[in-house]
């Protein structure tokens, strides 16, 4: 993409576009058992994180983008991933990832059609107050990066910590 086109786009779109490839790279050596492994009963597995990302992509972020564009000052409730824990249980990592990647591609195609001025569209968030679409895109990117980090920590703990032997003793993982 040339600089002129990029200057007219909303912020964060290239980072949002990179997320599926980053996730795919993190998953490259994982077995089904690895994707279902949880470091503790109250923690997420890789499969559950992917199910959460897939759910958030359509049921949160795309819905909000559509409302930003079609409504004047729509109102948004805060997200609560804890409400959807049952939805994420028994997730199959590959299916969740594929659904996420498809939705992300569709969402980016749509976001790239919006003029940069759409980033100034406003909504009222019940916790954060008045927000812009551009601010939500930055939060969406932070959401992605947080879950990329979470999956990376799960992969480190499941696949590499023990296999590193004594070289892994100094690592303080928080999967």
PDB file of C-alpha atoms in Angstrom:
ATOM      1  CA  UNK A   1       0.000   0.000   0.000  1.00  0.00           C
ATOM      2  CA  UNK A   2       1.392   3.406  -0.909  1.00  0.00           C
ATOM      3  CA  UNK A   3       1.946   6.143   1.671  1.00  0.00           C
ATOM      4  CA  UNK A   4      -0.887   8.320   0.362  1.00  0.00           C
ATOM      5  CA  UNK A   5      -3.488   5.558   0.758  1.00  0.00           C
ATOM      6  CA  UNK A   6      -2.114   4.652   4.174  1.00  0.00           C
ATOM      7  CA  UNK A   7      -2.344   8.295   5.313  1.00  0.00           C
ATOM      8  CA  UNK A   8      -6.061   8.279   4.502  1.00  0.00           C
ATOM      9  CA  UNK A   9      -6.763   5.089   6.472  1.00  0.00           C
ATOM     10  CA  UNK A  10      -7.774   4.690  10.058  1.00  0.00           C
ATOM     11  CA  UNK A  11      -4.949   3.899  12.484  1.00  0.00           C
ATOM     12  CA  UNK A  12      -4.113   0.348  13.612  1.00  0.00           C
ATOM     13  CA  UNK A  13      -5.348  -1.519  10.530  1.00  0.00           C
ATOM     14  CA  UNK A  14      -1.938  -2.950   9.613  1.00  0.00           C
ATOM     15  CA  UNK A  15      -1.403  -4.209  13.173  1.00  0.00           C
ATOM     16  CA  UNK A  16      -4.899  -5.731  13.234  1.00  0.00           C
ATOM     17  CA  UNK A  17      -4.114  -7.380   9.879  1.00  0.00           C
ATOM     18  CA  UNK A  18      -0.909  -8.915  11.304  1.00  0.00           C
ATOM     19  CA  UNK A  19      -2.616 -10.681  14.215  1.00  0.00           C
ATOM     20  CA  UNK A  20      -3.747 -13.864  12.405  1.00  0.00           C
ATOM     21  CA  UNK A  21      -0.233 -14.540  11.049  1.00  0.00           C
ATOM     22  CA  UNK A  22       1.313 -13.930  14.468  1.00  0.00           C
ATOM     23  CA  UNK A  23      -1.164 -16.321  16.077  1.00  0.00           C
ATOM     24  CA  UNK A  24      -0.595 -18.914  13.346  1.00  0.00           C
ATOM     25  CA  UNK A  25       3.146 -18.697  13.997  1.00  0.00           C
ATOM     26  CA  UNK A  26       2.644 -19.252  17.717  1.00  0.00           C
ATOM     27  CA  UNK A  27       0.453 -22.287  17.019  1.00  0.00           C
ATOM     28  CA  UNK A  28       2.772 -23.962  14.488  1.00  0.00           C
ATOM     29  CA  UNK A  29       4.086 -26.721  16.784  1.00  0.00           C
ATOM     30  CA  UNK A  30       1.060 -27.238  19.017  1.00  0.00           C
ATOM     31  CA  UNK A  31      -0.823 -30.505  19.246  1.00  0.00           C
ATOM     32  CA  UNK A  32      -4.520 -30.645  20.092  1.00  0.00           C
ATOM     33  CA  UNK A  33      -3.509 -31.548  23.650  1.00  0.00           C
ATOM     34  CA  UNK A  34      -1.236 -28.509  23.799  1.00  0.00           C
ATOM     35  CA  UNK A  35      -4.072 -26.195  22.703  1.00  0.00           C
ATOM     36  CA  UNK A  36      -6.357 -27.634  25.397  1.00  0.00           C
ATOM     37  CA  UNK A  37      -3.782 -27.441  28.207  1.00  0.00           C
ATOM     38  CA  UNK A  38      -4.525 -25.009  31.022  1.00  0.00           C
ATOM     39  CA  UNK A  39      -1.871 -23.899  33.505  1.00  0.00           C
ATOM     40  CA  UNK A  40      -4.559 -23.819  36.221  1.00  0.00           C
ATOM     41  CA  UNK A  41      -8.300 -24.517  36.339  1.00  0.00           C
ATOM     42  CA  UNK A  42      -9.144 -20.804  36.407  1.00  0.00           C
ATOM     43  CA  UNK A  43      -6.861 -19.928  33.456  1.00  0.00           C
ATOM     44  CA  UNK A  44      -7.576 -20.093  29.721  1.00  0.00           C
ATOM     45  CA  UNK A  45      -6.151 -22.610  27.279  1.00  0.00           C
ATOM     46  CA  UNK A  46      -4.921 -21.566  23.824  1.00  0.00           C
ATOM     47  CA  UNK A  47      -8.174 -22.933  22.361  1.00  0.00           C
ATOM     48  CA  UNK A  48     -10.251 -20.859  24.793  1.00  0.00           C
ATOM     49  CA  UNK A  49      -8.278 -17.695  24.027  1.00  0.00           C
ATOM     50  CA  UNK A  50      -8.862 -18.276  20.312  1.00  0.00           C
ATOM     51  CA  UNK A  51     -12.582 -18.842  20.941  1.00  0.00           C
ATOM     52  CA  UNK A  52     -12.671 -15.576  22.882  1.00  0.00           C
ATOM     53  CA  UNK A  53     -10.924 -13.724  20.050  1.00  0.00           C
ATOM     54  CA  UNK A  54     -13.353 -15.187  17.521  1.00  0.00           C
ATOM     55  CA  UNK A  55     -16.367 -14.259  19.638  1.00  0.00           C
ATOM     56  CA  UNK A  56     -15.065 -10.742  20.321  1.00  0.00           C
ATOM     57  CA  UNK A  57     -14.319 -10.147  16.647  1.00  0.00           C
ATOM     58  CA  UNK A  58     -17.941 -10.467  15.578  1.00  0.00           C
ATOM     59  CA  UNK A  59     -20.057  -9.981  18.660  1.00  0.00           C
ATOM     60  CA  UNK A  60     -18.161  -7.036  20.066  1.00  0.00           C
ATOM     61  CA  UNK A  61     -15.872  -5.210  17.692  1.00  0.00           C
ATOM     62  CA  UNK A  62     -17.704  -5.560  14.369  1.00  0.00           C
ATOM     63  CA  UNK A  63     -21.041  -4.847  16.016  1.00  0.00           C
ATOM     64  CA  UNK A  64     -19.574  -1.698  17.555  1.00  0.00           C
ATOM     65  CA  UNK A  65     -18.001  -0.545  14.288  1.00  0.00           C
ATOM     66  CA  UNK A  66     -21.347  -0.948  12.541  1.00  0.00           C
ATOM     67  CA  UNK A  67     -23.091   1.045  15.253  1.00  0.00           C
ATOM     68  CA  UNK A  68     -20.429   3.779  15.222  1.00  0.00           C
ATOM     69  CA  UNK A  69     -21.046   4.215  11.493  1.00  0.00           C
ATOM     70  CA  UNK A  70     -24.843   3.899  11.416  1.00  0.00           C
ATOM     71  CA  UNK A  71     -25.950   5.593  14.662  1.00  0.00           C
ATOM     72  CA  UNK A  72     -25.410   8.957  16.274  1.00  0.00           C
ATOM     73  CA  UNK A  73     -23.738   8.468  19.661  1.00  0.00           C
ATOM     74  CA  UNK A  74     -24.618   4.792  20.205  1.00  0.00           C
ATOM     75  CA  UNK A  75     -24.300   3.442  23.741  1.00  0.00           C
ATOM     76  CA  UNK A  76     -22.063   0.483  24.566  1.00  0.00           C
ATOM     77  CA  UNK A  77     -21.984  -1.723  27.615  1.00  0.00           C
ATOM     78  CA  UNK A  78     -18.536  -2.806  28.847  1.00  0.00           C
ATOM     79  CA  UNK A  79     -17.338  -6.179  27.637  1.00  0.00           C
ATOM     80  CA  UNK A  80     -17.205  -8.995  30.122  1.00  0.00           C
ATOM     81  CA  UNK A  81     -15.386 -12.086  28.864  1.00  0.00           C
ATOM     82  CA  UNK A  82     -16.364 -13.860  32.080  1.00  0.00           C
ATOM     83  CA  UNK A  83     -19.995 -13.873  30.890  1.00  0.00           C
ATOM     84  CA  UNK A  84     -19.024 -16.099  27.967  1.00  0.00           C
ATOM     85  CA  UNK A  85     -16.801 -18.680  29.639  1.00  0.00           C
ATOM     86  CA  UNK A  86     -19.192 -21.514  28.812  1.00  0.00           C
ATOM     87  CA  UNK A  87     -19.092 -20.502  25.164  1.00  0.00           C
ATOM     88  CA  UNK A  88     -15.291 -20.887  25.155  1.00  0.00           C
ATOM     89  CA  UNK A  89     -15.145 -24.234  26.962  1.00  0.00           C
ATOM     90  CA  UNK A  90     -14.541 -27.233  24.709  1.00  0.00           C
ATOM     91  CA  UNK A  91     -13.383 -24.950  21.899  1.00  0.00           C
ATOM     92  CA  UNK A  92     -11.390 -26.519  19.096  1.00  0.00           C
ATOM     93  CA  UNK A  93      -8.376 -24.312  18.453  1.00  0.00           C
ATOM     94  CA  UNK A  94      -8.246 -24.726  14.664  1.00  0.00           C
ATOM     95  CA  UNK A  95     -11.969 -24.051  14.252  1.00  0.00           C
ATOM     96  CA  UNK A  96     -11.841 -20.996  16.509  1.00  0.00           C
ATOM     97  CA  UNK A  97      -8.760 -19.674  14.725  1.00  0.00           C
ATOM     98  CA  UNK A  98     -10.274 -20.195  11.260  1.00  0.00           C
ATOM     99  CA  UNK A  99     -13.459 -18.396  12.272  1.00  0.00           C
ATOM    100  CA  UNK A 100     -11.460 -15.560  13.814  1.00  0.00           C
ATOM    101  CA  UNK A 101      -9.235 -15.192  10.728  1.00  0.00           C
ATOM    102  CA  UNK A 102     -12.235 -15.126   8.359  1.00  0.00           C
ATOM    103  CA  UNK A 103     -13.993 -12.487  10.438  1.00  0.00           C
ATOM    104  CA  UNK A 104     -10.814 -10.413  10.745  1.00  0.00           C
ATOM    105  CA  UNK A 105     -10.320 -10.404   6.982  1.00  0.00           C
ATOM    106  CA  UNK A 106     -13.922  -9.302   6.407  1.00  0.00           C
ATOM    107  CA  UNK A 107     -13.671  -6.639   9.109  1.00  0.00           C
ATOM    108  CA  UNK A 108     -10.450  -5.216   7.687  1.00  0.00           C
ATOM    109  CA  UNK A 109     -11.895  -5.121   4.181  1.00  0.00           C
ATOM    110  CA  UNK A 110     -14.769  -3.053   5.571  1.00  0.00           C
ATOM    111  CA  UNK A 111     -12.609  -0.816   7.781  1.00  0.00           C
ATOM    112  CA  UNK A 112     -10.369  -0.013   4.807  1.00  0.00           C
ATOM    113  CA  UNK A 113     -13.415   1.396   2.964  1.00  0.00           C
ATOM    114  CA  UNK A 114     -14.088   3.944   5.709  1.00  0.00           C
ATOM    115  CA  UNK A 115     -12.644   7.432   5.362  1.00  0.00           C
ATOM    116  CA  UNK A 116     -10.153   8.547   7.996  1.00  0.00           C
ATOM    117  CA  UNK A 117     -12.805  11.001   9.246  1.00  0.00           C
ATOM    118  CA  UNK A 118     -14.891   7.998  10.422  1.00  0.00           C
ATOM    119  CA  UNK A 119     -12.349   7.654  13.212  1.00  0.00           C
ATOM    120  CA  UNK A 120     -13.872  10.729  14.826  1.00  0.00           C
ATOM    121  CA  UNK A 121     -17.355   9.177  15.066  1.00  0.00           C
ATOM    122  CA  UNK A 122     -18.407   9.040  18.717  1.00  0.00           C
ATOM    123  CA  UNK A 123     -20.163   6.626  21.042  1.00  0.00           C
ATOM    124  CA  UNK A 124     -20.931   6.552  24.746  1.00  0.00           C
ATOM    125  CA  UNK A 125     -19.280   3.714  26.643  1.00  0.00           C
ATOM    126  CA  UNK A 126     -20.913   3.060  30.014  1.00  0.00           C
ATOM    127  CA  UNK A 127     -17.540   2.836  31.798  1.00  0.00           C
ATOM    128  CA  UNK A 128     -15.189   4.968  29.703  1.00  0.00           C
ATOM    129  CA  UNK A 129     -17.594   7.753  28.766  1.00  0.00           C
ATOM    130  CA  UNK A 130     -17.494   9.282  25.305  1.00  0.00           C
ATOM    131  CA  UNK A 131     -15.127   7.464  22.936  1.00  0.00           C
ATOM    132  CA  UNK A 132     -14.245   7.685  19.260  1.00  0.00           C
ATOM    133  CA  UNK A 133     -14.053   4.893  16.719  1.00  0.00           C
ATOM    134  CA  UNK A 134     -10.320   5.571  16.422  1.00  0.00           C
ATOM    135  CA  UNK A 135      -9.903   5.075  20.183  1.00  0.00           C
ATOM    136  CA  UNK A 136     -11.763   1.782  19.935  1.00  0.00           C
ATOM    137  CA  UNK A 137      -9.422   0.658  17.137  1.00  0.00           C
ATOM    138  CA  UNK A 138      -6.459   1.309  19.443  1.00  0.00           C
ATOM    139  CA  UNK A 139      -8.182  -0.647  22.231  1.00  0.00           C
ATOM    140  CA  UNK A 140      -8.945  -3.464  19.745  1.00  0.00           C
ATOM    141  CA  UNK A 141      -5.242  -3.566  18.891  1.00  0.00           C
ATOM    142  CA  UNK A 142      -4.311  -3.659  22.583  1.00  0.00           C
ATOM    143  CA  UNK A 143      -6.815  -6.495  23.044  1.00  0.00           C
ATOM    144  CA  UNK A 144      -5.126  -8.449  20.234  1.00  0.00           C
ATOM    145  CA  UNK A 145      -1.647  -7.828  21.584  1.00  0.00           C
ATOM    146  CA  UNK A 146      -2.649  -8.868  25.098  1.00  0.00           C
ATOM    147  CA  UNK A 147      -4.000 -12.169  23.835  1.00  0.00           C
ATOM    148  CA  UNK A 148      -0.968 -12.693  21.576  1.00  0.00           C
ATOM    149  CA  UNK A 149       1.161 -12.306  24.702  1.00  0.00           C
ATOM    150  CA  UNK A 150      -1.143 -14.669  26.610  1.00  0.00           C
ATOM    151  CA  UNK A 151      -0.875 -17.353  23.934  1.00  0.00           C
ATOM    152  CA  UNK A 152       2.908 -16.864  23.726  1.00  0.00           C
ATOM    153  CA  UNK A 153       3.150 -17.434  27.484  1.00  0.00           C
ATOM    154  CA  UNK A 154       1.014 -20.571  27.225  1.00  0.00           C
ATOM    155  CA  UNK A 155       3.263 -21.891  24.439  1.00  0.00           C
ATOM    156  CA  UNK A 156       6.401 -21.056  26.434  1.00  0.00           C
ATOM    157  CA  UNK A 157       5.073 -22.824  29.521  1.00  0.00           C
ATOM    158  CA  UNK A 158       3.629 -25.863  27.729  1.00  0.00           C
ATOM    159  CA  UNK A 159       6.205 -26.515  25.004  1.00  0.00           C
ATOM    160  CA  UNK A 160       9.525 -25.045  26.034  1.00  0.00           C
ATOM    161  CA  UNK A 161       9.998 -24.422  29.756  1.00  0.00           C
ATOM    162  CA  UNK A 162      10.490 -28.020  30.840  1.00  0.00           C
ATOM    163  CA  UNK A 163      12.342 -28.931  27.646  1.00  0.00           C
ATOM    164  CA  UNK A 164      14.873 -26.147  28.336  1.00  0.00           C
ATOM    165  CA  UNK A 165      16.007 -28.000  31.449  1.00  0.00           C
ATOM    166  CA  UNK A 166      18.093 -25.938  33.862  1.00  0.00           C
ATOM    167  CA  UNK A 167      18.284 -23.136  31.277  1.00  0.00           C
ATOM    168  CA  UNK A 168      14.584 -22.494  31.950  1.00  0.00           C
ATOM    169  CA  UNK A 169      14.945 -22.158  35.717  1.00  0.00           C
ATOM    170  CA  UNK A 170      15.393 -18.391  35.671  1.00  0.00           C
ATOM    171  CA  UNK A 171      12.238 -17.714  33.634  1.00  0.00           C
ATOM    172  CA  UNK A 172       9.187 -16.469  35.522  1.00  0.00           C
ATOM    173  CA  UNK A 173       6.287 -17.368  33.279  1.00  0.00           C
ATOM    174  CA  UNK A 174       2.723 -16.213  33.856  1.00  0.00           C
ATOM    175  CA  UNK A 175       0.617 -18.224  31.425  1.00  0.00           C
TER     176      UNK A 175
END
